[in-house]
PDB file of N, CA, C and O in Angstrom:
ATOM      1  N   MET H   1      97.208 129.172 101.509  1.00 52.00           N
ATOM      2  CA  MET H   1      96.627 127.920 101.900  1.00 52.00           C
ATOM      3  C   MET H   1      97.006 126.860 100.875  1.00 52.00           C
ATOM      4  O   MET H   1      96.859 127.058  99.682  1.00 52.00           O
ATOM      5  N   SER H   2      97.499 125.702 101.341  1.00 51.00           N
ATOM      6  CA  SER H   2      97.907 124.659 100.399  1.00 51.00           C
ATOM      7  C   SER H   2      96.756 123.698 100.143  1.00 51.00           C
ATOM      8  O   SER H   2      95.875 123.527 100.970  1.00 51.00           O
ATOM      9  N   ALA H   3      96.804 123.091  98.978  1.00 52.00           N
ATOM     10  CA  ALA H   3      95.753 122.140  98.603  1.00 52.00           C
ATOM     11  C   ALA H   3      95.954 120.833  99.366  1.00 52.00           C
ATOM     12  O   ALA H   3      97.075 120.424  99.639  1.00 52.00           O
ATOM     13  N   ALA H   4      94.871 120.171  99.695  1.00 49.00           N
ATOM     14  CA  ALA H   4      94.940 118.892 100.388  1.00 49.00           C
ATOM     15  C   ALA H   4      95.445 117.823  99.421  1.00 49.00           C
ATOM     16  O   ALA H   4      95.189 117.892  98.222  1.00 49.00           O
ATOM     17  N   PRO H   5      96.174 116.835  99.919  1.00 53.00           N
ATOM     18  CA  PRO H   5      96.628 115.749  99.043  1.00 53.00           C
ATOM     19  C   PRO H   5      95.440 115.060  98.399  1.00 53.00           C
ATOM     20  O   PRO H   5      94.347 115.013  98.975  1.00 53.00           O
ATOM     21  N   LEU H   6      95.664 114.502  97.224  1.00 51.00           N
ATOM     22  CA  LEU H   6      94.597 113.863  96.454  1.00 51.00           C
ATOM     23  C   LEU H   6      93.902 112.770  97.255  1.00 51.00           C
ATOM     24  O   LEU H   6      92.699 112.623  97.199  1.00 51.00           O
ATOM     25  N   GLU H   7      94.671 112.003  98.026  1.00 49.00           N
ATOM     26  CA  GLU H   7      94.089 110.892  98.770  1.00 49.00           C
ATOM     27  C   GLU H   7      93.044 111.365  99.770  1.00 49.00           C
ATOM     28  O   GLU H   7      92.076 110.681 100.031  1.00 49.00           O
ATOM     29  N   THR H   8      93.235 112.540 100.349  1.00 46.00           N
ATOM     30  CA  THR H   8      92.278 113.013 101.344  1.00 46.00           C
ATOM     31  C   THR H   8      91.080 113.695 100.700  1.00 46.00           C
ATOM     32  O   THR H   8      90.044 113.816 101.327  1.00 46.00           O
ATOM     33  N   THR H   9      91.216 114.136  99.454  1.00 53.00           N
ATOM     34  CA  THR H   9      90.100 114.800  98.789  1.00 53.00           C
ATOM     35  C   THR H   9      89.215 113.807  98.037  1.00 53.00           C
ATOM     36  O   THR H   9      88.078 114.105  97.750  1.00 53.00           O
ATOM     37  N   ALA H  10      89.750 112.621  97.711  1.00 62.00           N
ATOM     38  CA  ALA H  10      88.961 111.619  96.999  1.00 62.00           C
ATOM     39  C   ALA H  10      87.957 111.001  97.963  1.00 62.00           C
ATOM     40  O   ALA H  10      88.267 110.690  99.098  1.00 62.00           O
ATOM     41  N   ASP H  11      86.724 110.837  97.491  1.00 72.00           N
ATOM     42  CA  ASP H  11      85.676 110.253  98.318  1.00 72.00           C
ATOM     43  C   ASP H  11      85.753 108.734  98.195  1.00 72.00           C
ATOM     44  O   ASP H  11      85.376 108.166  97.176  1.00 72.00           O
ATOM     45  N   SER H  12      86.243 108.081  99.232  1.00 75.00           N
ATOM     46  CA  SER H  12      86.419 106.633  99.186  1.00 75.00           C
ATOM     47  C   SER H  12      85.100 105.879  99.263  1.00 75.00           C
ATOM     48  O   SER H  12      85.074 104.666  99.134  1.00 75.00           O
ATOM     49  N   SER H  13      83.983 106.587  99.501  1.00 83.00           N
ATOM     50  CA  SER H  13      82.688 105.924  99.580  1.00 83.00           C
ATOM     51  C   SER H  13      81.997 105.823  98.221  1.00 83.00           C
ATOM     52  O   SER H  13      80.921 105.232  98.132  1.00 83.00           O
ATOM     53  N   LEU H  14      82.600 106.364  97.180  1.00 89.00           N
ATOM     54  CA  LEU H  14      81.997 106.296  95.848  1.00 89.00           C
ATOM     55  C   LEU H  14      81.930 104.856  95.364  1.00 89.00           C
ATOM     56  O   LEU H  14      82.876 104.092  95.525  1.00 89.00           O
ATOM     57  N   VAL H  15      80.822 104.490  94.768  1.00 96.00           N
ATOM     58  CA  VAL H  15      80.640 103.140  94.255  1.00 96.00           C
ATOM     59  C   VAL H  15      81.105 103.056  92.802  1.00 96.00           C
ATOM     60  O   VAL H  15      81.730 102.083  92.396  1.00 96.00           O
ATOM     61  N   LEU H  16      80.808 104.086  92.022  1.00 97.00           N
ATOM     62  CA  LEU H  16      81.214 104.141  90.625  1.00 97.00           C
ATOM     63  C   LEU H  16      82.149 105.318  90.417  1.00 97.00           C
ATOM     64  O   LEU H  16      81.893 106.418  90.901  1.00 97.00           O
ATOM     65  N   LEU H  17      83.225 105.074  89.694  1.00 98.00           N
ATOM     66  CA  LEU H  17      84.237 106.089  89.431  1.00 98.00           C
ATOM     67  C   LEU H  17      84.288 106.415  87.950  1.00 98.00           C
ATOM     68  O   LEU H  17      83.999 105.556  87.108  1.00 98.00           O
ATOM     69  N   THR H  18      84.671 107.630  87.622  1.00 98.00           N
ATOM     70  CA  THR H  18      84.975 107.933  86.232  1.00 98.00           C
ATOM     71  C   THR H  18      86.279 107.226  85.893  1.00 98.00           C
ATOM     72  O   THR H  18      87.026 106.797  86.783  1.00 98.00           O
ATOM     73  N   VAL H  19      86.569 107.093  84.621  1.00 98.00           N
ATOM     74  CA  VAL H  19      87.820 106.462  84.213  1.00 98.00           C
ATOM     75  C   VAL H  19      89.002 107.289  84.720  1.00 98.00           C
ATOM     76  O   VAL H  19      90.013 106.738  85.159  1.00 98.00           O
ATOM     77  N   GLU H  20      88.868 108.597  84.723  1.00 98.00           N
ATOM     78  CA  GLU H  20      89.931 109.462  85.231  1.00 98.00           C
ATOM     79  C   GLU H  20      90.174 109.241  86.723  1.00 98.00           C
ATOM     80  O   GLU H  20      91.321 109.182  87.170  1.00 98.00           O
ATOM     81  N   GLU H  21      89.095 109.094  87.500  1.00 98.00           N
ATOM     82  CA  GLU H  21      89.232 108.825  88.937  1.00 98.00           C
ATOM     83  C   GLU H  21      89.897 107.468  89.170  1.00 98.00           C
ATOM     84  O   GLU H  21      90.749 107.326  90.051  1.00 98.00           O
ATOM     85  N   ALA H  22      89.516 106.483  88.370  1.00 98.00           N
ATOM     86  CA  ALA H  22      90.132 105.161  88.482  1.00 98.00           C
ATOM     87  C   ALA H  22      91.623 105.237  88.161  1.00 98.00           C
ATOM     88  O   ALA H  22      92.444 104.632  88.859  1.00 98.00           O
ATOM     89  N   ALA H  23      91.972 105.986  87.140  1.00 98.00           N
ATOM     90  CA  ALA H  23      93.381 106.145  86.769  1.00 98.00           C
ATOM     91  C   ALA H  23      94.170 106.784  87.907  1.00 98.00           C
ATOM     92  O   ALA H  23      95.280 106.349  88.221  1.00 98.00           O
ATOM     93  N   ARG H  24      93.597 107.813  88.521  1.00 98.00           N
ATOM     94  CA  ARG H  24      94.284 108.469  89.643  1.00 98.00           C
ATOM     95  C   ARG H  24      94.489 107.499  90.799  1.00 98.00           C
ATOM     96  O   ARG H  24      95.553 107.472  91.412  1.00 98.00           O
ATOM     97  N   ARG H  25      93.479 106.698  91.106  1.00 97.00           N
ATOM     98  CA  ARG H  25      93.605 105.739  92.215  1.00 97.00           C
ATOM     99  C   ARG H  25      94.665 104.677  91.924  1.00 97.00           C
ATOM    100  O   ARG H  25      95.348 104.213  92.823  1.00 97.00           O
ATOM    101  N   LEU H  26      94.779 104.276  90.661  1.00 98.00           N
ATOM    102  CA  LEU H  26      95.773 103.280  90.270  1.00 98.00           C
ATOM    103  C   LEU H  26      97.149 103.895  90.024  1.00 98.00           C
ATOM    104  O   LEU H  26      98.116 103.165  89.827  1.00 98.00           O
ATOM    105  N   ARG H  27      97.196 105.235  89.991  1.00 98.00           N
ATOM    106  CA  ARG H  27      98.441 105.955  89.701  1.00 98.00           C
ATOM    107  C   ARG H  27      98.983 105.598  88.317  1.00 98.00           C
ATOM    108  O   ARG H  27     100.164 105.355  88.116  1.00 98.00           O
ATOM    109  N   ILE H  28      98.044 105.535  87.344  1.00 98.00           N
ATOM    110  CA  ILE H  28      98.424 105.304  85.956  1.00 98.00           C
ATOM    111  C   ILE H  28      97.838 106.437  85.117  1.00 98.00           C
ATOM    112  O   ILE H  28      96.998 107.196  85.593  1.00 98.00           O
ATOM    113  N   GLY H  29      98.264 106.523  83.893  1.00 98.00           N
ATOM    114  CA  GLY H  29      97.777 107.566  83.011  1.00 98.00           C
ATOM    115  C   GLY H  29      96.340 107.346  82.573  1.00 98.00           C
ATOM    116  O   GLY H  29      95.847 106.213  82.525  1.00 98.00           O
ATOM    117  N   ARG H  30      95.685 108.439  82.242  1.00 97.00           N
ATOM    118  CA  ARG H  30      94.296 108.404  81.801  1.00 97.00           C
ATOM    119  C   ARG H  30      94.135 107.559  80.542  1.00 97.00           C
ATOM    120  O   ARG H  30      93.224 106.732  80.441  1.00 97.00           O
ATOM    121  N   THR H  31      95.027 107.727  79.585  1.00 98.00           N
ATOM    122  CA  THR H  31      94.952 106.980  78.328  1.00 98.00           C
ATOM    123  C   THR H  31      95.145 105.492  78.574  1.00 98.00           C
ATOM    124  O   THR H  31      94.429 104.665  77.994  1.00 98.00           O
ATOM    125  N   THR H  32      96.084 105.145  79.429  1.00 98.00           N
ATOM    126  CA  THR H  32      96.312 103.735  79.768  1.00 98.00           C
ATOM    127  C   THR H  32      95.075 103.145  80.419  1.00 98.00           C
ATOM    128  O   THR H  32      94.662 102.025  80.099  1.00 98.00           O
ATOM    129  N   CYS H  33      94.454 103.882  81.311  1.00 98.00           N
ATOM    130  CA  CYS H  33      93.258 103.395  81.993  1.00 98.00           C
ATOM    131  C   CYS H  33      92.113 103.213  80.998  1.00 98.00           C
ATOM    132  O   CYS H  33      91.405 102.204  81.057  1.00 98.00           O
ATOM    133  N   PHE H  34      91.936 104.152  80.081  1.00 97.00           N
ATOM    134  CA  PHE H  34      90.897 103.996  79.056  1.00 97.00           C
ATOM    135  C   PHE H  34      91.158 102.739  78.226  1.00 97.00           C
ATOM    136  O   PHE H  34      90.233 101.994  77.906  1.00 97.00           O
ATOM    137  N   ARG H  35      92.414 102.501  77.877  1.00 98.00           N
ATOM    138  CA  ARG H  35      92.760 101.312  77.089  1.00 98.00           C
ATOM    139  C   ARG H  35      92.417 100.042  77.857  1.00 98.00           C
ATOM    140  O   ARG H  35      91.856  99.094  77.304  1.00 98.00           O
ATOM    141  N   LEU H  36      92.733 100.004  79.157  1.00 98.00           N
ATOM    142  CA  LEU H  36      92.428  98.839  79.988  1.00 98.00           C
ATOM    143  C   LEU H  36      90.919  98.625  80.126  1.00 98.00           C
ATOM    144  O   LEU H  36      90.439  97.489  80.114  1.00 98.00           O
ATOM    145  N   VAL H  37      90.177  99.711  80.237  1.00 98.00           N
ATOM    146  CA  VAL H  37      88.718  99.620  80.337  1.00 98.00           C
ATOM    147  C   VAL H  37      88.132  99.109  79.023  1.00 98.00           C
ATOM    148  O   VAL H  37      87.312  98.186  79.018  1.00 98.00           O
ATOM    149  N   LEU H  38      88.564  99.670  77.922  1.00 97.00           N
ATOM    150  CA  LEU H  38      88.018  99.271  76.622  1.00 97.00           C
ATOM    151  C   LEU H  38      88.373  97.838  76.256  1.00 97.00           C
ATOM    152  O   LEU H  38      87.610  97.158  75.572  1.00 97.00           O
ATOM    153  N   SER H  39      89.529  97.359  76.724  1.00 98.00           N
ATOM    154  CA  SER H  39      89.928  95.974  76.432  1.00 98.00           C
ATOM    155  C   SER H  39      89.276  94.981  77.381  1.00 98.00           C
ATOM    156  O   SER H  39      89.375  93.771  77.166  1.00 98.00           O
ATOM    157  N   GLY H  40      88.636  95.474  78.439  1.00 97.00           N
ATOM    158  CA  GLY H  40      87.998  94.581  79.402  1.00 97.00           C
ATOM    159  C   GLY H  40      88.899  94.157  80.540  1.00 97.00           C
ATOM    160  O   GLY H  40      88.477  93.395  81.407  1.00 97.00           O
ATOM    161  N   GLU H  41      90.136  94.616  80.544  1.00 97.00           N
ATOM    162  CA  GLU H  41      91.056  94.275  81.637  1.00 97.00           C
ATOM    163  C   GLU H  41      90.553  94.836  82.963  1.00 97.00           C
ATOM    164  O   GLU H  41      90.721  94.209  83.998  1.00 97.00           O
ATOM    165  N   ILE H  42      89.988  96.028  82.922  1.00 98.00           N
ATOM    166  CA  ILE H  42      89.356  96.630  84.092  1.00 98.00           C
ATOM    167  C   ILE H  42      87.858  96.646  83.811  1.00 98.00           C
ATOM    168  O   ILE H  42      87.425  97.154  82.774  1.00 98.00           O
ATOM    169  N   GLU H  43      87.087  96.084  84.725  1.00 98.00           N
ATOM    170  CA  GLU H  43      85.635  96.028  84.561  1.00 98.00           C
ATOM    171  C   GLU H  43      85.045  97.437  84.532  1.00 98.00           C
ATOM    172  O   GLU H  43      85.495  98.328  85.254  1.00 98.00           O
ATOM    173  N   SER H  44      84.050  97.626  83.697  1.00 98.00           N
ATOM    174  CA  SER H  44      83.348  98.905  83.649  1.00 98.00           C
ATOM    175  C   SER H  44      81.885  98.655  83.307  1.00 98.00           C
ATOM    176  O   SER H  44      81.520  97.575  82.836  1.00 98.00           O
ATOM    177  N   VAL H  45      81.074  99.653  83.572  1.00 98.00           N
ATOM    178  CA  VAL H  45      79.647  99.589  83.267  1.00 98.00           C
ATOM    179  C   VAL H  45      79.252 100.862  82.535  1.00 98.00           C
ATOM    180  O   VAL H  45      79.931 101.882  82.629  1.00 98.00           O
ATOM    181  N   THR H  46      78.149 100.777  81.816  1.00 97.00           N
ATOM    182  CA  THR H  46      77.618 101.949  81.145  1.00 97.00           C
ATOM    183  C   THR H  46      76.372 102.402  81.890  1.00 97.00           C
ATOM    184  O   THR H  46      75.487 101.592  82.174  1.00 97.00           O
ATOM    185  N   VAL H  47      76.337 103.671  82.231  1.00 96.00           N
ATOM    186  CA  VAL H  47      75.171 104.277  82.870  1.00 96.00           C
ATOM    187  C   VAL H  47      74.697 105.358  81.908  1.00 96.00           C
ATOM    188  O   VAL H  47      75.325 106.407  81.781  1.00 96.00           O
ATOM    189  N   GLY H  48      73.619 105.063  81.195  1.00 97.00           N
ATOM    190  CA  GLY H  48      73.195 105.975  80.131  1.00 97.00           C
ATOM    191  C   GLY H  48      74.274 106.006  79.065  1.00 97.00           C
ATOM    192  O   GLY H  48      74.622 104.980  78.499  1.00 97.00           O
ATOM    193  N   ARG H  49      74.833 107.185  78.838  1.00 97.00           N
ATOM    194  CA  ARG H  49      75.929 107.321  77.868  1.00 97.00           C
ATOM    195  C   ARG H  49      77.281 107.424  78.553  1.00 97.00           C
ATOM    196  O   ARG H  49      78.293 107.668  77.903  1.00 97.00           O
ATOM    197  N   LEU H  50      77.322 107.223  79.865  1.00 97.00           N
ATOM    198  CA  LEU H  50      78.551 107.380  80.633  1.00 97.00           C
ATOM    199  C   LEU H  50      79.211 106.043  80.918  1.00 97.00           C
ATOM    200  O   LEU H  50      78.543 105.060  81.203  1.00 97.00           O
ATOM    201  N   ARG H  51      80.524 106.007  80.868  1.00 97.00           N
ATOM    202  CA  ARG H  51      81.303 104.820  81.220  1.00 97.00           C
ATOM    203  C   ARG H  51      81.811 105.016  82.639  1.00 97.00           C
ATOM    204  O   ARG H  51      82.406 106.043  82.958  1.00 97.00           O
ATOM    205  N   ARG H  52      81.539 104.042  83.522  1.00 98.00           N
ATOM    206  CA  ARG H  52      81.967 104.121  84.918  1.00 98.00           C
ATOM    207  C   ARG H  52      82.670 102.827  85.319  1.00 98.00           C
ATOM    208  O   ARG H  52      82.376 101.752  84.797  1.00 98.00           O
ATOM    209  N   VAL H  53      83.596 102.952  86.255  1.00 98.00           N
ATOM    210  CA  VAL H  53      84.355 101.820  86.770  1.00 98.00           C
ATOM    211  C   VAL H  53      83.897 101.562  88.197  1.00 98.00           C
ATOM    212  O   VAL H  53      84.005 102.459  89.043  1.00 98.00           O
ATOM    213  N   PRO H  54      83.382 100.364  88.490  1.00 98.00           N
ATOM    214  CA  PRO H  54      83.022 100.059  89.877  1.00 98.00           C
ATOM    215  C   PRO H  54      84.272 100.135  90.757  1.00 98.00           C
ATOM    216  O   PRO H  54      85.346  99.659  90.366  1.00 98.00           O
ATOM    217  N   ALA H  55      84.142 100.743  91.924  1.00 97.00           N
ATOM    218  CA  ALA H  55      85.301 100.925  92.811  1.00 97.00           C
ATOM    219  C   ALA H  55      85.940  99.592  93.164  1.00 97.00           C
ATOM    220  O   ALA H  55      87.169  99.498  93.264  1.00 97.00           O
ATOM    221  N   ASP H  56      85.140  98.540  93.311  1.00 97.00           N
ATOM    222  CA  ASP H  56      85.712  97.241  93.669  1.00 97.00           C
ATOM    223  C   ASP H  56      86.399  96.551  92.492  1.00 97.00           C
ATOM    224  O   ASP H  56      87.075  95.536  92.672  1.00 97.00           O
ATOM    225  N   ALA H  57      86.281  97.104  91.283  1.00 98.00           N
ATOM    226  CA  ALA H  57      86.976  96.539  90.129  1.00 98.00           C
ATOM    227  C   ALA H  57      88.473  96.837  90.191  1.00 98.00           C
ATOM    228  O   ALA H  57      89.275  96.088  89.618  1.00 98.00           O
ATOM    229  N   LEU H  58      88.858  97.897  90.898  1.00 98.00           N
ATOM    230  CA  LEU H  58      90.282  98.248  90.967  1.00 98.00           C
ATOM    231  C   LEU H  58      91.080  97.252  91.800  1.00 98.00           C
ATOM    232  O   LEU H  58      92.117  96.761  91.327  1.00 98.00           O
ATOM    233  N   PRO H  59      90.634  96.906  93.020  1.00 97.00           N
ATOM    234  CA  PRO H  59      91.374  95.857  93.747  1.00 97.00           C
ATOM    235  C   PRO H  59      91.364  94.514  93.004  1.00 97.00           C
ATOM    236  O   PRO H  59      92.341  93.773  93.056  1.00 97.00           O
ATOM    237  N   ALA H  60      90.281  94.217  92.301  1.00 97.00           N
ATOM    238  CA  ALA H  60      90.217  92.979  91.523  1.00 97.00           C
ATOM    239  C   ALA H  60      91.259  92.990  90.408  1.00 97.00           C
ATOM    240  O   ALA H  60      91.926  91.974  90.154  1.00 97.00           O
ATOM    241  N   TYR H  61      91.428  94.125  89.751  1.00 97.00           N
ATOM    242  CA  TYR H  61      92.422  94.248  88.682  1.00 97.00           C
ATOM    243  C   TYR H  61      93.833  94.086  89.241  1.00 97.00           C
ATOM    244  O   TYR H  61      94.656  93.369  88.674  1.00 97.00           O
ATOM    245  N   VAL H  62      94.104  94.722  90.376  1.00 97.00           N
ATOM    246  CA  VAL H  62      95.425  94.618  90.993  1.00 97.00           C
ATOM    247  C   VAL H  62      95.691  93.179  91.423  1.00 97.00           C
ATOM    248  O   VAL H  62      96.801  92.659  91.227  1.00 97.00           O
ATOM    249  N   ALA H  63      94.687  92.508  91.982  1.00 96.00           N
ATOM    250  CA  ALA H  63      94.853  91.107  92.375  1.00 96.00           C
ATOM    251  C   ALA H  63      95.170  90.238  91.162  1.00 96.00           C
ATOM    252  O   ALA H  63      96.012  89.334  91.233  1.00 96.00           O
ATOM    253  N   LYS H  64      94.508  90.524  90.040  1.00 95.00           N
ATOM    254  CA  LYS H  64      94.767  89.777  88.806  1.00 95.00           C
ATOM    255  C   LYS H  64      96.202  90.007  88.341  1.00 95.00           C
ATOM    256  O   LYS H  64      96.892  89.062  87.941  1.00 95.00           O
ATOM    257  N   LEU H  65      96.678  91.238  88.435  1.00 94.00           N
ATOM    258  CA  LEU H  65      98.068  91.537  88.070  1.00 94.00           C
ATOM    259  C   LEU H  65      99.043  90.787  88.972  1.00 94.00           C
ATOM    260  O   LEU H  65     100.059  90.258  88.515  1.00 94.00           O
ATOM    261  N   ARG H  66      98.730  90.744  90.263  1.00 93.00           N
ATOM    262  CA  ARG H  66      99.612  90.069  91.212  1.00 93.00           C
ATOM    263  C   ARG H  66      99.651  88.567  90.949  1.00 93.00           C
ATOM    264  O   ARG H  66     100.724  87.953  91.015  1.00 93.00           O
ATOM    265  N   ARG H  67      98.493  87.963  90.651  1.00 91.00           N
ATOM    266  CA  ARG H  67      98.460  86.540  90.337  1.00 91.00           C
ATOM    267  C   ARG H  67      99.279  86.252  89.090  1.00 91.00           C
ATOM    268  O   ARG H  67     100.027  85.290  89.040  1.00 91.00           O
ATOM    269  N   HIS H  68      99.101  87.102  88.079  1.00 85.00           N
ATOM    270  CA  HIS H  68      99.817  86.906  86.815  1.00 85.00           C
ATOM    271  C   HIS H  68     101.319  87.027  87.016  1.00 85.00           C
ATOM    272  O   HIS H  68     102.086  86.234  86.472  1.00 85.00           O
ATOM    273  N   SER H  69     101.755  87.991  87.799  1.00 81.00           N
ATOM    274  CA  SER H  69     103.207  88.183  87.992  1.00 81.00           C
ATOM    275  C   SER H  69     103.781  87.051  88.833  1.00 81.00           C
ATOM    276  O   SER H  69     104.932  86.685  88.668  1.00 81.00           O
ATOM    277  N   THR H  70     102.989  86.469  89.734  1.00 78.00           N
ATOM    278  CA  THR H  70     103.454  85.336  90.533  1.00 78.00           C
ATOM    279  C   THR H  70     103.622  84.103  89.663  1.00 78.00           C
ATOM    280  O   THR H  70     104.594  83.359  89.802  1.00 78.00           O
ATOM    281  N   LEU H  71     102.691  83.897  88.743  1.00 76.00           N
ATOM    282  CA  LEU H  71     102.771  82.753  87.838  1.00 76.00           C
ATOM    283  C   LEU H  71     103.938  82.879  86.863  1.00 76.00           C
ATOM    284  O   LEU H  71     104.539  81.896  86.478  1.00 76.00           O
ATOM    285  N   ALA H  72     104.227  84.104  86.448  1.00 73.00           N
ATOM    286  CA  ALA H  72     105.290  84.332  85.468  1.00 73.00           C
ATOM    287  C   ALA H  72     106.682  84.200  86.093  1.00 73.00           C
ATOM    288  O   ALA H  72     107.647  83.967  85.395  1.00 73.00           O
ATOM    289  N   ALA H  73     106.767  84.358  87.395  1.00 64.00           N
ATOM    290  CA  ALA H  73     108.077  84.326  88.074  1.00 64.00           C
ATOM    291  C   ALA H  73     108.590  82.945  88.287  1.00 64.00           C
ATOM    292  O   ALA H  73     108.130  81.950  88.110  1.00 64.00           O
TER     293      ALA H  73
END
């Protein structure tokens, strides 16, 4: 039996993601995603002692990248 692709196993209804889940959705490395979260480039929240990324912060980050690349061109 083969494993299901990551896209079908990820729960798209999640409101808060771990940094690792956010990295997988963005198709970037875990360390890069942590760096972006810690620098504030990607919005995150603290829940107790846990760091979580709101799911809607990912499209916002991508939109910001797209705006920046359009301005630079």
